[in-house]
Amino acid sequence: MKKIGLALGSGGWRGGAHMGVIRTLEKHGIPIDFIAGTSVGAIVGGLYAYKKEIDKVEDIFKQFKGINFAKTFLDISGEGGLLKGKRFIKYLNEYLNGAEIKDTQIPFCATATDMLSGESVVITDGSLAETLQISSTIPVLFKPTLSKGKYLVDGAITVPIPVQIVKNMGADIVIAVDTLKAIFPIDKRIIGKITGTKAAHIALRILLESLSKRDVVNADFIINPKIPGAETGFMLKTLINKNISNYGEEATEKIIPDIKKLLSK
């Protein structure tokens, strides 16, 4: 039987679509044998790999709003980044119960970036909650994590969609989820007057999309959820949209026949 690997990419709040992808694969009885995730893809993938409870994972994401959002993330650092990220680890452990990567029901790994070498790092062991926090450590916003002589931040800087990594885990068929593609083209009416901050934000998105195109070349299937408003980059408004996973479901349904066909060969 061919083994299926899921490569869940970065994308911030757009990552809610990953949950719809997983739910749809479950619905059609398509097994997930390996998961590799980057940034928000690591969070969704790691939480799911632990207990295989996609509804519970979605419940966790729905809590990221209002006062709960503040309680989860606002631990001021002032050194290396605005936030420490320790509260987020504590929040994740309320579900993960201190689990390590080796405790997941589905083999899992996450990516990070070493700020000292500029190289991608694949995290395959250690605390699961800490790994998910490290993989999603947005530079400037969160303080880097010192681990084994490396200063680790968001894996998206080097590998936005970990296709080759999940192949290396043993996957015969790789399904890549790219939530960044939905950002472009950007409607000029949305851009309005180009400020320095907005220009920098768009430039970063262009870089990430370019890296994503590189990463998905060797994927067997590429899922591109079309998320309304993705080009605005406004996080909280869409993050709390309870239907965001629906976009992942819609995009996945379109390729289900092709996946089943390849599995039957």
PDB file of N, CA, C and O in Angstrom, residues 13-77:
ATOM      1  N   TRP A  13      -2.870  33.084   9.474  1.00  0.00           N
ATOM      2  CA  TRP A  13      -4.275  32.762   9.727  1.00  0.00           C
ATOM      3  C   TRP A  13      -4.903  31.933   8.609  1.00  0.00           C
ATOM      4  O   TRP A  13      -5.901  31.246   8.816  1.00  0.00           O
ATOM      5  N   ARG A  14      -4.321  31.947   7.410  1.00  0.00           N
ATOM      6  CA  ARG A  14      -4.849  31.150   6.305  1.00  0.00           C
ATOM      7  C   ARG A  14      -4.752  29.662   6.595  1.00  0.00           C
ATOM      8  O   ARG A  14      -5.414  28.839   5.957  1.00  0.00           O
ATOM      9  N   GLY A  15      -3.887  29.318   7.547  1.00  0.00           N
ATOM     10  CA  GLY A  15      -3.663  27.917   7.885  1.00  0.00           C
ATOM     11  C   GLY A  15      -4.895  27.208   8.402  1.00  0.00           C
ATOM     12  O   GLY A  15      -4.901  25.975   8.498  1.00  0.00           O
ATOM     13  N   GLY A  16      -5.943  27.961   8.724  1.00  0.00           N
ATOM     14  CA  GLY A  16      -7.180  27.309   9.124  1.00  0.00           C
ATOM     15  C   GLY A  16      -7.706  26.396   8.028  1.00  0.00           C
ATOM     16  O   GLY A  16      -8.425  25.429   8.288  1.00  0.00           O
ATOM     17  N   ALA A  17      -7.338  26.682   6.790  1.00  0.00           N
ATOM     18  CA  ALA A  17      -7.771  25.852   5.665  1.00  0.00           C
ATOM     19  C   ALA A  17      -7.182  24.446   5.740  1.00  0.00           C
ATOM     20  O   ALA A  17      -7.750  23.495   5.198  1.00  0.00           O
ATOM     21  N   HIS A  18      -6.047  24.288   6.411  1.00  0.00           N
ATOM     22  CA  HIS A  18      -5.440  22.962   6.568  1.00  0.00           C
ATOM     23  C   HIS A  18      -6.410  21.997   7.251  1.00  0.00           C
ATOM     24  O   HIS A  18      -6.432  20.803   6.945  1.00  0.00           O
ATOM     25  N   MET A  19      -7.196  22.510   8.175  1.00  0.00           N
ATOM     26  CA  MET A  19      -8.132  21.654   8.898  1.00  0.00           C
ATOM     27  C   MET A  19      -9.194  21.096   7.957  1.00  0.00           C
ATOM     28  O   MET A  19      -9.621  19.946   8.089  1.00  0.00           O
ATOM     29  N   GLY A  20      -9.629  21.920   7.007  1.00  0.00           N
ATOM     30  CA  GLY A  20     -10.598  21.450   6.028  1.00  0.00           C
ATOM     31  C   GLY A  20     -10.022  20.386   5.123  1.00  0.00           C
ATOM     32  O   GLY A  20     -10.718  19.440   4.724  1.00  0.00           O
ATOM     33  N   VAL A  21      -8.748  20.526   4.787  1.00  0.00           N
ATOM     34  CA  VAL A  21      -8.076  19.520   3.970  1.00  0.00           C
ATOM     35  C   VAL A  21      -8.072  18.176   4.689  1.00  0.00           C
ATOM     36  O   VAL A  21      -8.447  17.134   4.116  1.00  0.00           O
ATOM     37  N   ILE A  22      -7.654  18.190   5.945  1.00  0.00           N
ATOM     38  CA  ILE A  22      -7.579  16.950   6.716  1.00  0.00           C
ATOM     39  C   ILE A  22      -8.959  16.330   6.895  1.00  0.00           C
ATOM     40  O   ILE A  22      -9.141  15.113   6.740  1.00  0.00           O
ATOM     41  N   ARG A  23      -9.946  17.151   7.206  1.00  0.00           N
ATOM     42  CA  ARG A  23     -11.312  16.638   7.405  1.00  0.00           C
ATOM     43  C   ARG A  23     -11.830  15.957   6.141  1.00  0.00           C
ATOM     44  O   ARG A  23     -12.495  14.911   6.210  1.00  0.00           O
ATOM     45  N   THR A  24     -11.530  16.527   4.986  1.00  0.00           N
ATOM     46  CA  THR A  24     -12.009  15.960   3.729  1.00  0.00           C
ATOM     47  C   THR A  24     -11.301  14.644   3.403  1.00  0.00           C
ATOM     48  O   THR A  24     -11.926  13.688   2.927  1.00  0.00           O
ATOM     49  N   LEU A  25     -10.010  14.580   3.659  1.00  0.00           N
ATOM     50  CA  LEU A  25      -9.284  13.327   3.444  1.00  0.00           C
ATOM     51  C   LEU A  25      -9.850  12.233   4.352  1.00  0.00           C
ATOM     52  O   LEU A  25     -10.031  11.084   3.918  1.00  0.00           O
ATOM     53  N   GLU A  26     -10.146  12.589   5.589  1.00  0.00           N
ATOM     54  CA  GLU A  26     -10.754  11.632   6.522  1.00  0.00           C
ATOM     55  C   GLU A  26     -12.099  11.140   5.995  1.00  0.00           C
ATOM     56  O   GLU A  26     -12.401   9.942   6.024  1.00  0.00           O
ATOM     57  N   LYS A  27     -12.916  12.067   5.541  1.00  0.00           N
ATOM     58  CA  LYS A  27     -14.268  11.744   5.067  1.00  0.00           C
ATOM     59  C   LYS A  27     -14.245  10.717   3.943  1.00  0.00           C
ATOM     60  O   LYS A  27     -15.112   9.847   3.852  1.00  0.00           O
ATOM     61  N   HIS A  28     -13.227  10.807   3.086  1.00  0.00           N
ATOM     62  CA  HIS A  28     -13.133   9.908   1.946  1.00  0.00           C
ATOM     63  C   HIS A  28     -12.256   8.681   2.230  1.00  0.00           C
ATOM     64  O   HIS A  28     -11.953   7.915   1.308  1.00  0.00           O
ATOM     65  N   GLY A  29     -11.883   8.506   3.489  1.00  0.00           N
ATOM     66  CA  GLY A  29     -11.116   7.328   3.865  1.00  0.00           C
ATOM     67  C   GLY A  29      -9.712   7.288   3.316  1.00  0.00           C
ATOM     68  O   GLY A  29      -9.127   6.212   3.141  1.00  0.00           O
ATOM     69  N   ILE A  30      -9.152   8.452   3.036  1.00  0.00           N
ATOM     70  CA  ILE A  30      -7.774   8.516   2.521  1.00  0.00           C
ATOM     71  C   ILE A  30      -6.820   8.634   3.704  1.00  0.00           C
ATOM     72  O   ILE A  30      -6.866   9.610   4.456  1.00  0.00           O
ATOM     73  N   PRO A  31      -5.961   7.658   3.890  1.00  0.00           N
ATOM     74  CA  PRO A  31      -5.075   7.652   5.067  1.00  0.00           C
ATOM     75  C   PRO A  31      -3.988   8.718   4.987  1.00  0.00           C
ATOM     76  O   PRO A  31      -3.546   9.098   3.904  1.00  0.00           O
ATOM     77  N   ILE A  32      -3.591   9.196   6.140  1.00  0.00           N
ATOM     78  CA  ILE A  32      -2.458  10.125   6.237  1.00  0.00           C
ATOM     79  C   ILE A  32      -1.379   9.409   7.030  1.00  0.00           C
ATOM     80  O   ILE A  32      -1.545   9.156   8.233  1.00  0.00           O
ATOM     81  N   ASP A  33      -0.308   9.043   6.366  1.00  0.00           N
ATOM     82  CA  ASP A  33       0.732   8.226   6.996  1.00  0.00           C
ATOM     83  C   ASP A  33       1.875   9.046   7.579  1.00  0.00           C
ATOM     84  O   ASP A  33       2.548   8.592   8.512  1.00  0.00           O
ATOM     85  N   PHE A  34       2.101  10.237   7.031  1.00  0.00           N
ATOM     86  CA  PHE A  34       3.153  11.118   7.528  1.00  0.00           C
ATOM     87  C   PHE A  34       2.670  12.560   7.416  1.00  0.00           C
ATOM     88  O   PHE A  34       1.924  12.899   6.496  1.00  0.00           O
ATOM     89  N   ILE A  35       3.124  13.400   8.347  1.00  0.00           N
ATOM     90  CA  ILE A  35       2.824  14.826   8.273  1.00  0.00           C
ATOM     91  C   ILE A  35       4.095  15.619   8.561  1.00  0.00           C
ATOM     92  O   ILE A  35       4.790  15.370   9.546  1.00  0.00           O
ATOM     93  N   ALA A  36       4.381  16.579   7.683  1.00  0.00           N
ATOM     94  CA  ALA A  36       5.444  17.552   7.933  1.00  0.00           C
ATOM     95  C   ALA A  36       4.800  18.927   7.823  1.00  0.00           C
ATOM     96  O   ALA A  36       3.987  19.167   6.927  1.00  0.00           O
ATOM     97  N   GLY A  37       5.125  19.804   8.754  1.00  0.00           N
ATOM     98  CA  GLY A  37       4.483  21.112   8.754  1.00  0.00           C
ATOM     99  C   GLY A  37       5.457  22.248   8.956  1.00  0.00           C
ATOM    100  O   GLY A  37       6.514  22.083   9.574  1.00  0.00           O
ATOM    101  N   THR A  38       5.087  23.394   8.408  1.00  0.00           N
ATOM    102  CA  THR A  38       5.858  24.616   8.591  1.00  0.00           C
ATOM    103  C   THR A  38       4.957  25.692   9.167  1.00  0.00           C
ATOM    104  O   THR A  38       3.849  25.915   8.666  1.00  0.00           O
ATOM    105  N   SER A  39       5.408  26.355  10.227  1.00  0.00           N
ATOM    106  CA  SER A  39       4.689  27.471  10.828  1.00  0.00           C
ATOM    107  C   SER A  39       3.276  27.054  11.226  1.00  0.00           C
ATOM    108  O   SER A  39       3.110  26.114  11.985  1.00  0.00           O
ATOM    109  N   VAL A  40       2.235  27.727  10.720  1.00  0.00           N
ATOM    110  CA  VAL A  40       0.873  27.336  11.087  1.00  0.00           C
ATOM    111  C   VAL A  40       0.574  25.916  10.614  1.00  0.00           C
ATOM    112  O   VAL A  40      -0.217  25.192  11.236  1.00  0.00           O
ATOM    113  N   GLY A  41       1.233  25.486   9.535  1.00  0.00           N
ATOM    114  CA  GLY A  41       1.065  24.110   9.074  1.00  0.00           C
ATOM    115  C   GLY A  41       1.597  23.121  10.091  1.00  0.00           C
ATOM    116  O   GLY A  41       1.060  22.012  10.247  1.00  0.00           O
ATOM    117  N   ALA A  42       2.650  23.517  10.807  1.00  0.00           N
ATOM    118  CA  ALA A  42       3.185  22.664  11.865  1.00  0.00           C
ATOM    119  C   ALA A  42       2.210  22.603  13.036  1.00  0.00           C
ATOM    120  O   ALA A  42       2.007  21.537  13.640  1.00  0.00           O
ATOM    121  N   ILE A  43       1.598  23.739  13.372  1.00  0.00           N
ATOM    122  CA  ILE A  43       0.654  23.762  14.490  1.00  0.00           C
ATOM    123  C   ILE A  43      -0.534  22.848  14.212  1.00  0.00           C
ATOM    124  O   ILE A  43      -0.882  21.982  15.021  1.00  0.00           O
ATOM    125  N   VAL A  44      -1.165  23.034  13.045  1.00  0.00           N
ATOM    126  CA  VAL A  44      -2.313  22.197  12.693  1.00  0.00           C
ATOM    127  C   VAL A  44      -1.896  20.733  12.575  1.00  0.00           C
ATOM    128  O   VAL A  44      -2.536  19.828  13.127  1.00  0.00           O
ATOM    129  N   GLY A  45      -0.789  20.487  11.861  1.00  0.00           N
ATOM    130  CA  GLY A  45      -0.331  19.123  11.649  1.00  0.00           C
ATOM    131  C   GLY A  45       0.072  18.415  12.927  1.00  0.00           C
ATOM    132  O   GLY A  45      -0.252  17.243  13.122  1.00  0.00           O
ATOM    133  N   GLY A  46       0.781  19.132  13.808  1.00  0.00           N
ATOM    134  CA  GLY A  46       1.230  18.521  15.051  1.00  0.00           C
ATOM    135  C   GLY A  46       0.089  18.205  15.996  1.00  0.00           C
ATOM    136  O   GLY A  46       0.050  17.138  16.617  1.00  0.00           O
ATOM    137  N   LEU A  47      -0.856  19.130  16.109  1.00  0.00           N
ATOM    138  CA  LEU A  47      -2.012  18.898  16.966  1.00  0.00           C
ATOM    139  C   LEU A  47      -2.835  17.719  16.460  1.00  0.00           C
ATOM    140  O   LEU A  47      -3.304  16.882  17.236  1.00  0.00           O
ATOM    141  N   TYR A  48      -2.994  17.650  15.136  1.00  0.00           N
ATOM    142  CA  TYR A  48      -3.773  16.545  14.574  1.00  0.00           C
ATOM    143  C   TYR A  48      -3.021  15.222  14.706  1.00  0.00           C
ATOM    144  O   TYR A  48      -3.615  14.188  15.045  1.00  0.00           O
ATOM    145  N   ALA A  49      -1.731  15.236  14.440  1.00  0.00           N
ATOM    146  CA  ALA A  49      -0.934  14.007  14.494  1.00  0.00           C
ATOM    147  C   ALA A  49      -0.951  13.390  15.884  1.00  0.00           C
ATOM    148  O   ALA A  49      -0.842  12.169  16.031  1.00  0.00           O
ATOM    149  N   TYR A  50      -1.130  14.215  16.907  1.00  0.00           N
ATOM    150  CA  TYR A  50      -1.088  13.729  18.286  1.00  0.00           C
ATOM    151  C   TYR A  50      -2.271  12.806  18.615  1.00  0.00           C
ATOM    152  O   TYR A  50      -2.092  11.681  19.060  1.00  0.00           O
ATOM    153  N   LYS A  51      -3.501  13.267  18.374  1.00  0.00           N
ATOM    154  CA  LYS A  51      -4.675  12.458  18.721  1.00  0.00           C
ATOM    155  C   LYS A  51      -5.609  12.161  17.552  1.00  0.00           C
ATOM    156  O   LYS A  51      -6.591  11.438  17.711  1.00  0.00           O
ATOM    157  N   LYS A  52      -5.336  12.736  16.391  1.00  0.00           N
ATOM    158  CA  LYS A  52      -6.183  12.545  15.209  1.00  0.00           C
ATOM    159  C   LYS A  52      -7.617  13.011  15.485  1.00  0.00           C
ATOM    160  O   LYS A  52      -8.584  12.343  15.136  1.00  0.00           O
ATOM    161  N   GLU A  53      -7.734  14.192  16.121  1.00  0.00           N
ATOM    162  CA  GLU A  53      -9.048  14.766  16.434  1.00  0.00           C
ATOM    163  C   GLU A  53      -9.152  16.136  15.756  1.00  0.00           C
ATOM    164  O   GLU A  53      -8.877  17.165  16.360  1.00  0.00           O
ATOM    165  N   ILE A  54      -9.562  16.135  14.489  1.00  0.00           N
ATOM    166  CA  ILE A  54      -9.557  17.393  13.744  1.00  0.00           C
ATOM    167  C   ILE A  54     -10.579  18.387  14.286  1.00  0.00           C
ATOM    168  O   ILE A  54     -10.358  19.604  14.250  1.00  0.00           O
ATOM    169  N   ASP A  55     -11.702  17.908  14.824  1.00  0.00           N
ATOM    170  CA  ASP A  55     -12.686  18.825  15.405  1.00  0.00           C
ATOM    171  C   ASP A  55     -12.111  19.540  16.624  1.00  0.00           C
ATOM    172  O   ASP A  55     -12.365  20.728  16.840  1.00  0.00           O
ATOM    173  N   LYS A  56     -11.326  18.819  17.426  1.00  0.00           N
ATOM    174  CA  LYS A  56     -10.704  19.421  18.595  1.00  0.00           C
ATOM    175  C   LYS A  56      -9.655  20.451  18.177  1.00  0.00           C
ATOM    176  O   LYS A  56      -9.541  21.520  18.795  1.00  0.00           O
ATOM    177  N   VAL A  57      -8.919  20.152  17.123  1.00  0.00           N
ATOM    178  CA  VAL A  57      -7.932  21.108  16.620  1.00  0.00           C
ATOM    179  C   VAL A  57      -8.623  22.397  16.200  1.00  0.00           C
ATOM    180  O   VAL A  57      -8.158  23.504  16.497  1.00  0.00           O
ATOM    181  N   GLU A  58      -9.750  22.278  15.526  1.00  0.00           N
ATOM    182  CA  GLU A  58     -10.476  23.469  15.093  1.00  0.00           C
ATOM    183  C   GLU A  58     -11.002  24.247  16.295  1.00  0.00           C
ATOM    184  O   GLU A  58     -11.000  25.482  16.293  1.00  0.00           O
ATOM    185  N   ASP A  59     -11.431  23.544  17.333  1.00  0.00           N
ATOM    186  CA  ASP A  59     -11.886  24.227  18.554  1.00  0.00           C
ATOM    187  C   ASP A  59     -10.766  25.054  19.168  1.00  0.00           C
ATOM    188  O   ASP A  59     -10.986  26.165  19.662  1.00  0.00           O
ATOM    189  N   ILE A  60      -9.552  24.500  19.146  1.00  0.00           N
ATOM    190  CA  ILE A  60      -8.392  25.212  19.690  1.00  0.00           C
ATOM    191  C   ILE A  60      -8.157  26.511  18.927  1.00  0.00           C
ATOM    192  O   ILE A  60      -7.919  27.564  19.521  1.00  0.00           O
ATOM    193  N   PHE A  61      -8.261  26.471  17.617  1.00  0.00           N
ATOM    194  CA  PHE A  61      -8.055  27.665  16.797  1.00  0.00           C
ATOM    195  C   PHE A  61      -9.151  28.705  17.026  1.00  0.00           C
ATOM    196  O   PHE A  61      -8.895  29.907  16.994  1.00  0.00           O
ATOM    197  N   LYS A  62     -10.361  28.257  17.272  1.00  0.00           N
ATOM    198  CA  LYS A  62     -11.468  29.190  17.465  1.00  0.00           C
ATOM    199  C   LYS A  62     -11.309  29.996  18.748  1.00  0.00           C
ATOM    200  O   LYS A  62     -11.939  31.036  18.923  1.00  0.00           O
ATOM    201  N   GLN A  63     -10.468  29.512  19.654  1.00  0.00           N
ATOM    202  CA  GLN A  63     -10.239  30.229  20.909  1.00  0.00           C
ATOM    203  C   GLN A  63      -9.297  31.415  20.742  1.00  0.00           C
ATOM    204  O   GLN A  63      -9.159  32.249  21.636  1.00  0.00           O
ATOM    205  N   PHE A  64      -8.631  31.501  19.583  1.00  0.00           N
ATOM    206  CA  PHE A  64      -7.662  32.577  19.358  1.00  0.00           C
ATOM    207  C   PHE A  64      -8.361  33.881  19.009  1.00  0.00           C
ATOM    208  O   PHE A  64      -8.253  34.410  17.905  1.00  0.00           O
ATOM    209  N   LYS A  65      -9.088  34.444  19.941  1.00  0.00           N
ATOM    210  CA  LYS A  65      -9.760  35.713  19.696  1.00  0.00           C
ATOM    211  C   LYS A  65      -9.985  36.434  21.019  1.00  0.00           C
ATOM    212  O   LYS A  65     -10.021  35.828  22.084  1.00  0.00           O
ATOM    213  N   GLY A  66     -10.140  37.748  20.913  1.00  0.00           N
ATOM    214  CA  GLY A  66     -10.454  38.542  22.085  1.00  0.00           C
ATOM    215  C   GLY A  66      -9.480  38.352  23.220  1.00  0.00           C
ATOM    216  O   GLY A  66      -8.264  38.298  23.051  1.00  0.00           O
ATOM    217  N   ILE A  67     -10.024  38.216  24.402  1.00  0.00           N
ATOM    218  CA  ILE A  67      -9.197  38.108  25.613  1.00  0.00           C
ATOM    219  C   ILE A  67      -8.385  36.818  25.612  1.00  0.00           C
ATOM    220  O   ILE A  67      -7.273  36.771  26.127  1.00  0.00           O
ATOM    221  N   ASN A  68      -8.921  35.753  25.019  1.00  0.00           N
ATOM    222  CA  ASN A  68      -8.173  34.502  24.956  1.00  0.00           C
ATOM    223  C   ASN A  68      -6.930  34.650  24.099  1.00  0.00           C
ATOM    224  O   ASN A  68      -5.893  34.067  24.385  1.00  0.00           O
ATOM    225  N   PHE A  69      -7.028  35.432  23.043  1.00  0.00           N
ATOM    226  CA  PHE A  69      -5.874  35.689  22.182  1.00  0.00           C
ATOM    227  C   PHE A  69      -4.785  36.396  22.992  1.00  0.00           C
ATOM    228  O   PHE A  69      -3.609  36.038  22.930  1.00  0.00           O
ATOM    229  N   ALA A  70      -5.190  37.390  23.761  1.00  0.00           N
ATOM    230  CA  ALA A  70      -4.226  38.141  24.576  1.00  0.00           C
ATOM    231  C   ALA A  70      -3.578  37.244  25.623  1.00  0.00           C
ATOM    232  O   ALA A  70      -2.363  37.274  25.823  1.00  0.00           O
ATOM    233  N   LYS A  71      -4.373  36.427  26.288  1.00  0.00           N
ATOM    234  CA  LYS A  71      -3.846  35.549  27.326  1.00  0.00           C
ATOM    235  C   LYS A  71      -2.883  34.509  26.753  1.00  0.00           C
ATOM    236  O   LYS A  71      -1.952  34.073  27.428  1.00  0.00           O
ATOM    237  N   THR A  72      -3.148  34.113  25.512  1.00  0.00           N
ATOM    238  CA  THR A  72      -2.342  33.067  24.889  1.00  0.00           C
ATOM    239  C   THR A  72      -1.008  33.570  24.373  1.00  0.00           C
ATOM    240  O   THR A  72      -0.005  32.865  24.419  1.00  0.00           O
ATOM    241  N   PHE A  73      -0.975  34.811  23.880  1.00  0.00           N
ATOM    242  CA  PHE A  73       0.220  35.284  23.202  1.00  0.00           C
ATOM    243  C   PHE A  73       0.964  36.440  23.858  1.00  0.00           C
ATOM    244  O   PHE A  73       2.158  36.605  23.651  1.00  0.00           O
ATOM    245  N   LEU A  74       0.286  37.276  24.617  1.00  0.00           N
ATOM    246  CA  LEU A  74       0.906  38.513  25.083  1.00  0.00           C
ATOM    247  C   LEU A  74       1.766  38.326  26.328  1.00  0.00           C
ATOM    248  O   LEU A  74       1.392  38.680  27.439  1.00  0.00           O
ATOM    249  N   ASP A  75       2.952  37.767  26.145  1.00  0.00           N
ATOM    250  CA  ASP A  75       3.961  37.708  27.202  1.00  0.00           C
ATOM    251  C   ASP A  75       5.170  38.483  26.691  1.00  0.00           C
ATOM    252  O   ASP A  75       5.970  37.972  25.927  1.00  0.00           O
ATOM    253  N   ILE A  76       5.250  39.721  27.078  1.00  0.00           N
ATOM    254  CA  ILE A  76       6.232  40.649  26.535  1.00  0.00           C
ATOM    255  C   ILE A  76       7.668  40.201  26.815  1.00  0.00           C
ATOM    256  O   ILE A  76       8.009  39.825  27.930  1.00  0.00           O
ATOM    257  N   SER A  77       8.499  40.255  25.772  1.00  0.00           N
ATOM    258  CA  SER A  77       9.891  39.856  25.893  1.00  0.00           C
ATOM    259  C   SER A  77      10.805  41.079  25.913  1.00  0.00           C
ATOM    260  O   SER A  77      11.479  41.347  26.899  1.00  0.00           O
TER     261      SER A  77
END
